[in-house]
mmCIF file of N, CA and C in Angstrom:
data_model
loop_
_atom_site.group_PDB
_atom_site.id
_atom_site.type_symbol
_atom_site.label_atom_id
_atom_site.label_comp_id
_atom_site.label_asym_id
_atom_site.label_seq_id
_atom_site.Cartn_x
_atom_site.Cartn_y
_atom_site.Cartn_z
ATOM 1 N N MET A 1 31.954 -13.442 43.694
ATOM 2 C CA MET A 1 32.173 -14.767 43.671
ATOM 3 C C MET A 1 31.463 -15.487 44.643
ATOM 4 N N SER A 2 31.017 -16.624 44.209
ATOM 5 C CA SER A 2 30.090 -17.583 45.056
ATOM 6 C C SER A 2 30.894 -18.344 45.959
ATOM 7 N N SER A 3 30.273 -18.865 47.150
ATOM 8 C CA SER A 3 30.916 -19.626 47.990
ATOM 9 C C SER A 3 30.839 -21.037 47.709
ATOM 10 N N GLU A 4 30.178 -21.529 46.775
ATOM 11 C CA GLU A 4 30.163 -22.809 46.233
ATOM 12 C C GLU A 4 31.329 -23.088 45.158
ATOM 13 N N VAL A 5 31.770 -24.212 45.466
ATOM 14 C CA VAL A 5 32.986 -24.661 44.539
ATOM 15 C C VAL A 5 32.867 -25.985 44.304
ATOM 16 N N TYR A 6 33.511 -26.536 43.336
ATOM 17 C CA TYR A 6 33.413 -27.990 42.835
ATOM 18 C C TYR A 6 34.790 -28.572 43.161
ATOM 19 N N ILE A 7 34.945 -29.752 43.624
ATOM 20 C CA ILE A 7 36.093 -30.473 43.666
ATOM 21 C C ILE A 7 36.198 -31.659 42.763
ATOM 22 N N VAL A 8 37.012 -31.574 41.882
ATOM 23 C CA VAL A 8 37.138 -32.660 40.779
ATOM 24 C C VAL A 8 38.246 -33.830 41.125
ATOM 25 N N PHE A 9 37.926 -35.066 41.182
ATOM 26 C CA PHE A 9 38.719 -36.124 41.637
ATOM 27 C C PHE A 9 39.048 -36.954 40.347
ATOM 28 N N THR A 10 40.323 -37.222 40.015
ATOM 29 C CA THR A 10 40.768 -37.868 38.751
ATOM 30 C C THR A 10 41.807 -38.900 39.209
ATOM 31 N N GLU A 11 41.923 -39.755 38.141
ATOM 32 C CA GLU A 11 43.182 -40.657 38.267
ATOM 33 C C GLU A 11 44.457 -39.891 38.147
ATOM 34 N N ASP A 12 45.619 -40.325 38.571
ATOM 35 C CA ASP A 12 46.753 -39.800 38.249
ATOM 36 C C ASP A 12 47.516 -40.124 36.952
ATOM 37 N N SER A 13 48.685 -39.497 36.689
ATOM 38 C CA SER A 13 49.264 -39.968 35.450
ATOM 39 C C SER A 13 50.373 -41.051 35.654
ATOM 40 N N GLY A 14 50.375 -41.695 36.822
ATOM 41 C CA GLY A 14 51.456 -42.852 36.896
ATOM 42 C C GLY A 14 52.605 -42.424 37.542
ATOM 43 N N HIS A 15 52.627 -41.489 38.698
ATOM 44 C CA HIS A 15 53.730 -41.231 39.397
ATOM 45 C C HIS A 15 53.983 -42.301 40.499
ATOM 46 N N TRP A 16 55.424 -42.211 40.929
ATOM 47 C CA TRP A 16 55.864 -43.322 41.742
ATOM 48 C C TRP A 16 54.975 -43.541 43.072
ATOM 49 N N TRP A 17 54.147 -42.603 43.451
ATOM 50 C CA TRP A 17 53.409 -42.633 44.680
ATOM 51 C C TRP A 17 52.041 -43.222 44.076
ATOM 52 N N SER A 18 51.712 -43.480 43.145
ATOM 53 C CA SER A 18 50.538 -43.792 42.659
ATOM 54 C C SER A 18 49.926 -45.182 43.196
ATOM 55 N N PRO A 19 50.701 -46.153 43.284
ATOM 56 C CA PRO A 19 50.343 -47.308 43.757
ATOM 57 C C PRO A 19 49.923 -47.400 45.351
ATOM 58 N N PHE A 20 50.203 -46.306 46.080
ATOM 59 C CA PHE A 20 49.958 -46.144 47.320
ATOM 60 C C PHE A 20 48.509 -45.336 47.646
ATOM 61 N N LEU A 21 47.935 -44.802 46.479
ATOM 62 C CA LEU A 21 46.692 -44.098 46.533
ATOM 63 C C LEU A 21 45.670 -44.856 46.071
ATOM 64 N N HIS A 22 44.203 -44.459 46.401
ATOM 65 C CA HIS A 22 43.093 -45.164 45.896
ATOM 66 C C HIS A 22 43.117 -45.450 44.423
ATOM 67 N N PRO A 23 42.656 -46.622 43.794
ATOM 68 C CA PRO A 23 42.931 -46.803 42.420
ATOM 69 C C PRO A 23 42.396 -45.774 41.494
ATOM 70 N N VAL A 24 41.177 -45.084 41.896
ATOM 71 C CA VAL A 24 40.307 -44.022 40.936
ATOM 72 C C VAL A 24 40.646 -42.724 41.484
ATOM 73 N N ILE A 25 40.645 -42.558 42.752
ATOM 74 C CA ILE A 25 40.683 -40.924 43.203
ATOM 75 C C ILE A 25 42.168 -40.794 43.690
ATOM 76 N N GLN A 26 43.188 -40.255 42.743
ATOM 77 C CA GLN A 26 44.517 -39.995 42.960
ATOM 78 C C GLN A 26 44.908 -38.542 42.793
ATOM 79 N N HIS A 27 44.136 -37.811 42.172
ATOM 80 C CA HIS A 27 44.596 -36.309 42.108
ATOM 81 C C HIS A 27 43.169 -35.463 42.301
ATOM 82 N N CYS A 28 43.353 -34.150 42.608
ATOM 83 C CA CYS A 28 42.025 -33.318 42.787
ATOM 84 C C CYS A 28 42.531 -31.875 42.450
ATOM 85 N N TYR A 29 41.463 -31.268 42.060
ATOM 86 C CA TYR A 29 41.682 -29.823 41.746
ATOM 87 C C TYR A 29 40.147 -29.148 41.870
ATOM 88 N N VAL A 30 40.386 -27.745 41.902
ATOM 89 C CA VAL A 30 39.200 -26.971 42.338
ATOM 90 C C VAL A 30 38.576 -26.342 41.209
ATOM 91 N N LEU A 31 37.224 -26.247 40.906
ATOM 92 C CA LEU A 31 36.541 -25.541 39.947
ATOM 93 C C LEU A 31 35.772 -24.534 40.521
ATOM 94 N N ILE A 32 35.948 -23.280 40.298
ATOM 95 C CA ILE A 32 35.084 -22.283 40.848
ATOM 96 C C ILE A 32 34.216 -21.543 39.897
ATOM 97 N N PRO A 33 33.007 -21.492 39.883
ATOM 98 C CA PRO A 33 32.018 -20.844 38.789
ATOM 99 C C PRO A 33 32.051 -19.263 39.255
ATOM 100 N N ASP A 34 32.274 -18.557 38.152
ATOM 101 C CA ASP A 34 32.343 -17.154 38.362
ATOM 102 C C ASP A 34 31.900 -16.386 37.129
ATOM 103 N N ARG A 35 30.858 -15.745 37.129
ATOM 104 C CA ARG A 35 30.134 -15.082 36.015
ATOM 105 C C ARG A 35 30.184 -15.652 34.662
ATOM 106 N N GLY A 36 29.564 -16.951 34.565
ATOM 107 C CA GLY A 36 29.625 -17.743 33.470
ATOM 108 C C GLY A 36 30.768 -18.339 33.010
ATOM 109 N N ARG A 37 31.725 -18.310 33.760
ATOM 110 C CA ARG A 37 33.142 -18.881 33.541
ATOM 111 C C ARG A 37 33.661 -19.834 34.620
ATOM 112 N N TRP A 38 34.644 -20.699 34.343
ATOM 113 C CA TRP A 38 35.036 -21.524 35.384
ATOM 114 C C TRP A 38 36.597 -21.104 35.643
ATOM 115 N N ILE A 39 36.878 -20.914 36.888
ATOM 116 C CA ILE A 39 38.234 -20.900 37.208
ATOM 117 C C ILE A 39 38.712 -22.122 37.770
ATOM 118 N N ILE A 40 39.831 -22.569 37.184
ATOM 119 C CA ILE A 40 40.417 -23.831 37.521
ATOM 120 C C ILE A 40 41.637 -23.587 38.439
ATOM 121 N N TYR A 41 41.745 -24.271 39.546
ATOM 122 C CA TYR A 41 42.924 -24.062 40.503
ATOM 123 C C TYR A 41 43.243 -25.484 40.940
ATOM 124 N N GLY A 42 44.661 -25.693 40.597
ATOM 125 C CA GLY A 42 45.269 -26.850 40.864
ATOM 126 C C GLY A 42 46.712 -26.868 41.081
ATOM 127 N N LYS A 43 46.909 -27.956 41.835
ATOM 128 C CA LYS A 43 48.458 -28.194 42.122
ATOM 129 C C LYS A 43 48.872 -29.570 41.456
ATOM 130 N N THR A 44 49.833 -29.497 40.497
ATOM 131 C CA THR A 44 50.429 -30.782 40.023
ATOM 132 C C THR A 44 51.726 -30.922 40.692
ATOM 133 N N GLU A 45 52.372 -32.020 40.021
ATOM 134 C CA GLU A 45 53.791 -32.272 40.702
ATOM 135 C C GLU A 45 54.836 -31.279 40.508
ATOM 136 N N GLN A 46 54.877 -30.645 39.400
ATOM 137 C CA GLN A 46 55.745 -29.608 39.249
ATOM 138 C C GLN A 46 55.223 -28.121 38.938
ATOM 139 N N TYR A 47 53.950 -28.093 38.799
ATOM 140 C CA TYR A 47 53.426 -26.873 38.355
ATOM 141 C C TYR A 47 52.184 -26.577 39.342
ATOM 142 N N PHE A 48 51.754 -25.186 39.288
ATOM 143 C CA PHE A 48 50.601 -24.744 39.949
ATOM 144 C C PHE A 48 49.716 -24.136 38.782
ATOM 145 N N ASP A 49 48.626 -24.600 38.754
ATOM 146 C CA ASP A 49 47.526 -24.115 37.656
ATOM 147 C C ASP A 49 46.599 -23.241 38.107
ATOM 148 N N LEU A 50 46.421 -22.111 37.407
ATOM 149 C CA LEU A 50 45.361 -21.283 37.777
ATOM 150 C C LEU A 50 45.062 -20.464 36.337
ATOM 151 N N PHE A 51 43.679 -20.788 35.904
ATOM 152 C CA PHE A 51 43.359 -20.294 34.465
ATOM 153 C C PHE A 51 41.825 -20.441 34.643
ATOM 154 N N THR A 52 41.189 -19.737 33.634
ATOM 155 C CA THR A 52 39.813 -19.770 33.433
ATOM 156 C C THR A 52 39.534 -20.394 32.067
ATOM 157 N N LEU A 53 38.145 -20.914 31.948
ATOM 158 C CA LEU A 53 37.675 -21.438 30.844
ATOM 159 C C LEU A 53 36.207 -20.946 30.655
ATOM 160 N N ASP A 54 35.666 -20.929 29.429
ATOM 161 C CA ASP A 54 34.435 -20.517 29.007
ATOM 162 C C ASP A 54 33.311 -21.690 29.143
ATOM 163 N N ASP A 55 33.723 -22.891 28.673
ATOM 164 C CA ASP A 55 33.140 -24.050 28.632
ATOM 165 C C ASP A 55 33.322 -25.102 29.759
ATOM 166 N N GLN A 56 32.600 -26.021 29.862
ATOM 167 C CA GLN A 56 32.703 -27.192 30.799
ATOM 168 C C GLN A 56 34.020 -27.643 30.626
ATOM 169 N N PRO A 57 34.937 -27.623 31.754
ATOM 170 C CA PRO A 57 36.113 -28.160 31.389
ATOM 171 C C PRO A 57 36.540 -29.788 31.644
ATOM 172 N N PHE A 58 35.589 -30.618 31.559
ATOM 173 C CA PHE A 58 35.739 -31.978 31.845
ATOM 174 C C PHE A 58 34.673 -32.871 31.271
ATOM 175 N N LYS A 59 34.884 -34.041 31.015
ATOM 176 C CA LYS A 59 34.078 -35.031 30.637
ATOM 177 C C LYS A 59 33.436 -35.753 31.835
ATOM 178 N N LEU A 60 32.148 -35.791 32.202
ATOM 179 C CA LEU A 60 31.594 -36.180 33.317
ATOM 180 C C LEU A 60 31.881 -37.781 33.405
ATOM 181 N N GLU A 61 32.151 -38.804 32.576
ATOM 182 C CA GLU A 61 32.428 -39.958 32.765
ATOM 183 C C GLU A 61 33.896 -40.159 33.126
ATOM 184 N N GLN A 62 34.674 -39.334 33.102
ATOM 185 C CA GLN A 62 36.093 -39.680 33.426
ATOM 186 C C GLN A 62 36.576 -39.078 34.896
ATOM 187 N N VAL A 63 35.674 -38.319 35.716
ATOM 188 C CA VAL A 63 36.014 -37.800 36.771
ATOM 189 C C VAL A 63 34.764 -37.996 37.793
ATOM 190 N N ILE A 64 35.222 -37.637 39.011
ATOM 191 C CA ILE A 64 34.220 -37.581 40.028
ATOM 192 C C ILE A 64 34.117 -36.148 40.508
ATOM 193 N N VAL A 65 33.026 -35.650 40.408
ATOM 194 C CA VAL A 65 32.665 -34.209 40.970
ATOM 195 C C VAL A 65 32.044 -33.896 42.163
ATOM 196 N N VAL A 66 32.491 -33.303 43.302
ATOM 197 C CA VAL A 66 31.703 -33.075 44.489
ATOM 198 C C VAL A 66 31.479 -31.545 44.597
ATOM 199 N N LYS A 67 30.199 -31.179 44.925
ATOM 200 C CA LYS A 67 29.960 -29.721 45.255
ATOM 201 C C LYS A 67 30.314 -29.503 46.753
ATOM 202 N N ALA A 68 31.022 -28.362 46.921
ATOM 203 C CA ALA A 68 31.336 -28.112 48.404
ATOM 204 C C ALA A 68 31.078 -26.526 48.565
ATOM 205 N N GLU A 69 31.220 -26.061 49.913
ATOM 206 C CA GLU A 69 30.889 -24.821 50.219
ATOM 207 C C GLU A 69 32.166 -24.254 50.871
ATOM 208 N N ARG A 70 32.853 -23.099 50.645
ATOM 209 C CA ARG A 70 33.897 -22.515 51.112
ATOM 210 C C ARG A 70 33.587 -21.880 52.527
ATOM 211 N N LYS A 71 34.382 -22.190 53.437
ATOM 212 C CA LYS A 71 34.308 -21.575 54.747
ATOM 213 C C LYS A 71 35.353 -20.675 54.995
ATOM 214 N N GLN A 72 34.995 -19.571 55.735
ATOM 215 C CA GLN A 72 36.182 -18.595 56.299
ATOM 216 C C GLN A 72 36.610 -19.362 57.658
ATOM 217 N N THR A 73 37.899 -19.677 57.635
ATOM 218 C CA THR A 73 38.578 -20.335 58.881
ATOM 219 C C THR A 73 39.766 -19.448 58.960
ATOM 220 N N LYS A 74 40.453 -19.571 60.038
ATOM 221 C CA LYS A 74 41.735 -19.370 60.517
ATOM 222 C C LYS A 74 42.615 -20.210 59.650
ATOM 223 N N ARG A 75 43.668 -19.700 58.821
ATOM 224 C CA ARG A 75 44.539 -20.374 58.124
ATOM 225 C C ARG A 75 45.759 -20.891 59.127
ATOM 226 N N SER A 76 46.022 -22.192 58.927
ATOM 227 C CA SER A 76 46.982 -22.892 59.723
ATOM 228 C C SER A 76 48.459 -22.379 59.188
ATOM 229 N N LEU A 77 49.466 -22.638 60.073
ATOM 230 C CA LEU A 77 50.775 -22.014 59.984
ATOM 231 C C LEU A 77 51.397 -22.817 58.761
ATOM 232 N N PHE A 78 51.122 -24.185 58.653
ATOM 233 C CA PHE A 78 51.627 -24.962 57.694
ATOM 234 C C PHE A 78 50.759 -25.499 56.759
ATOM 235 N N MET A 79 51.091 -25.813 55.389
ATOM 236 C CA MET A 79 50.202 -26.534 54.343
ATOM 237 C C MET A 79 51.020 -27.375 53.528
ATOM 238 N N LEU A 80 50.715 -28.557 53.397
ATOM 239 C CA LEU A 80 51.344 -29.412 52.362
ATOM 240 C C LEU A 80 51.347 -28.934 51.069
ATOM 241 N N ASN A 81 52.263 -28.973 50.147
ATOM 242 C CA ASN A 81 52.304 -28.307 48.904
ATOM 243 C C ASN A 81 51.741 -29.431 47.858
ATOM 244 N N THR A 82 50.627 -29.900 48.267
ATOM 245 C CA THR A 82 50.091 -30.779 47.316
ATOM 246 C C THR A 82 48.547 -30.295 46.676
ATOM 247 N N CYS A 83 48.139 -31.152 45.786
ATOM 248 C CA CYS A 83 46.739 -30.891 45.215
ATOM 249 C C CYS A 83 45.731 -30.891 46.515
ATOM 250 N N VAL A 84 45.865 -31.850 47.353
ATOM 251 C CA VAL A 84 44.912 -31.772 48.571
ATOM 252 C C VAL A 84 45.173 -30.543 49.521
ATOM 253 N N GLY A 85 46.500 -30.317 49.752
ATOM 254 C CA GLY A 85 46.795 -29.178 50.589
ATOM 255 C C GLY A 85 46.107 -27.795 50.044
ATOM 256 N N HIS A 86 46.165 -27.756 48.662
ATOM 257 C CA HIS A 86 45.644 -26.410 48.127
ATOM 258 C C HIS A 86 44.123 -26.534 47.962
ATOM 259 N N ALA A 87 43.486 -27.570 47.842
ATOM 260 C CA ALA A 87 42.083 -27.744 47.814
ATOM 261 C C ALA A 87 41.609 -27.443 49.346
ATOM 262 N N LYS A 88 42.120 -28.063 50.484
ATOM 263 C CA LYS A 88 41.826 -27.876 51.668
ATOM 264 C C LYS A 88 41.819 -26.226 52.108
ATOM 265 N N GLN A 89 42.837 -25.677 51.533
ATOM 266 C CA GLN A 89 43.034 -24.247 51.852
ATOM 267 C C GLN A 89 41.865 -23.293 51.272
ATOM 268 N N ILE A 90 41.582 -23.754 49.914
ATOM 269 C CA ILE A 90 40.432 -23.092 49.255
ATOM 270 C C ILE A 90 39.164 -23.471 50.011
ATOM 271 N N LEU A 91 38.939 -24.627 50.657
ATOM 272 C CA LEU A 91 37.635 -24.871 51.069
ATOM 273 C C LEU A 91 37.582 -24.506 52.783
ATOM 274 N N GLY A 92 38.675 -24.109 53.226
ATOM 275 C CA GLY A 92 38.775 -23.801 54.627
ATOM 276 C C GLY A 92 38.813 -25.042 55.721
ATOM 277 N N ILE A 93 39.333 -26.097 55.086
ATOM 278 C CA ILE A 93 39.327 -27.320 55.953
ATOM 279 C C ILE A 93 40.842 -27.327 56.783
ATOM 280 N N ASN A 94 40.813 -27.444 58.015
ATOM 281 C CA ASN A 94 42.027 -27.346 58.783
ATOM 282 C C ASN A 94 42.490 -28.867 59.353
ATOM 283 N N ASP A 95 41.833 -29.693 58.847
ATOM 284 C CA ASP A 95 42.115 -31.157 59.370
ATOM 285 C C ASP A 95 43.391 -31.643 58.855
ATOM 286 N N PRO A 96 44.408 -31.697 59.760
ATOM 287 C CA PRO A 96 45.877 -32.245 59.242
ATOM 288 C C PRO A 96 45.993 -33.767 58.950
ATOM 289 N N PHE A 97 44.860 -34.505 59.125
ATOM 290 C CA PHE A 97 44.973 -35.840 58.790
ATOM 291 C C PHE A 97 44.180 -36.110 57.579
ATOM 292 N N ILE A 98 43.780 -35.193 56.768
ATOM 293 C CA ILE A 98 43.550 -35.433 55.253
ATOM 294 C C ILE A 98 44.674 -35.117 54.551
ATOM 295 N N LEU A 99 45.312 -36.248 53.932
ATOM 296 C CA LEU A 99 46.568 -36.042 53.267
ATOM 297 C C LEU A 99 46.264 -36.581 51.877
ATOM 298 N N THR A 100 45.301 -37.436 51.561
ATOM 299 C CA THR A 100 45.340 -38.028 50.208
ATOM 300 C C THR A 100 43.861 -37.509 49.463
ATOM 301 N N PRO A 101 43.749 -37.432 48.168
ATOM 302 C CA PRO A 101 42.659 -37.098 47.592
ATOM 303 C C PRO A 101 41.444 -38.036 47.964
ATOM 304 N N TYR A 102 41.652 -39.294 48.342
ATOM 305 C CA TYR A 102 40.408 -40.107 48.730
ATOM 306 C C TYR A 102 39.892 -39.632 50.065
ATOM 307 N N GLN A 103 40.951 -39.271 50.970
ATOM 308 C CA GLN A 103 40.420 -38.842 52.271
ATOM 309 C C GLN A 103 39.688 -37.537 52.172
ATOM 310 N N LEU A 104 40.034 -36.719 51.133
ATOM 311 C CA LEU A 104 39.173 -35.518 51.060
ATOM 312 C C LEU A 104 37.988 -35.784 50.434
ATOM 313 N N TYR A 105 37.838 -36.664 49.685
ATOM 314 C CA TYR A 105 36.657 -37.287 48.904
ATOM 315 C C TYR A 105 35.529 -37.640 50.049
ATOM 316 N N LYS A 106 36.241 -38.491 50.906
ATOM 317 C CA LYS A 106 35.343 -38.987 51.929
ATOM 318 C C LYS A 106 34.847 -38.040 52.820
ATOM 319 N N ARG A 107 35.628 -36.785 53.023
ATOM 320 C CA ARG A 107 35.199 -35.893 53.915
ATOM 321 C C ARG A 107 33.933 -34.975 53.227
ATOM 322 N N LEU A 108 34.135 -34.915 51.959
ATOM 323 C CA LEU A 108 33.206 -34.017 51.209
ATOM 324 C C LEU A 108 31.953 -34.654 50.628
ATOM 325 N N LYS A 109 31.960 -35.985 50.439
ATOM 326 C CA LYS A 109 30.937 -36.811 49.735
ATOM 327 C C LYS A 109 29.608 -36.628 50.596
ATOM 328 N N PRO A 110 28.461 -36.381 49.900
ATOM 329 C CA PRO A 110 27.317 -36.253 50.339
ATOM 330 C C PRO A 110 26.671 -37.491 51.297
#
């Protein structure tokens, strides 16, 4: 499996906390390319998503995609059970001050 992954940033579906987030970047999930397929890894309000797709899983005009490299790091003792917490764990980011999808985007953008 490759060390490169893609973080996809999207709008939220209107949860109570949505007004406190960035107007466009409110949710994130991870895409991992693996032998011609896509592994989708994400955390929603009630569910944990982990599945594979054969085709491109998104329309490029509706999302922001950032390419990132996974790093081996020491895992922290605690992790927020949010989309950002799961994405940071996949990427090997231990910064406790990255709490929102927009903060993660600012950290990753080229």
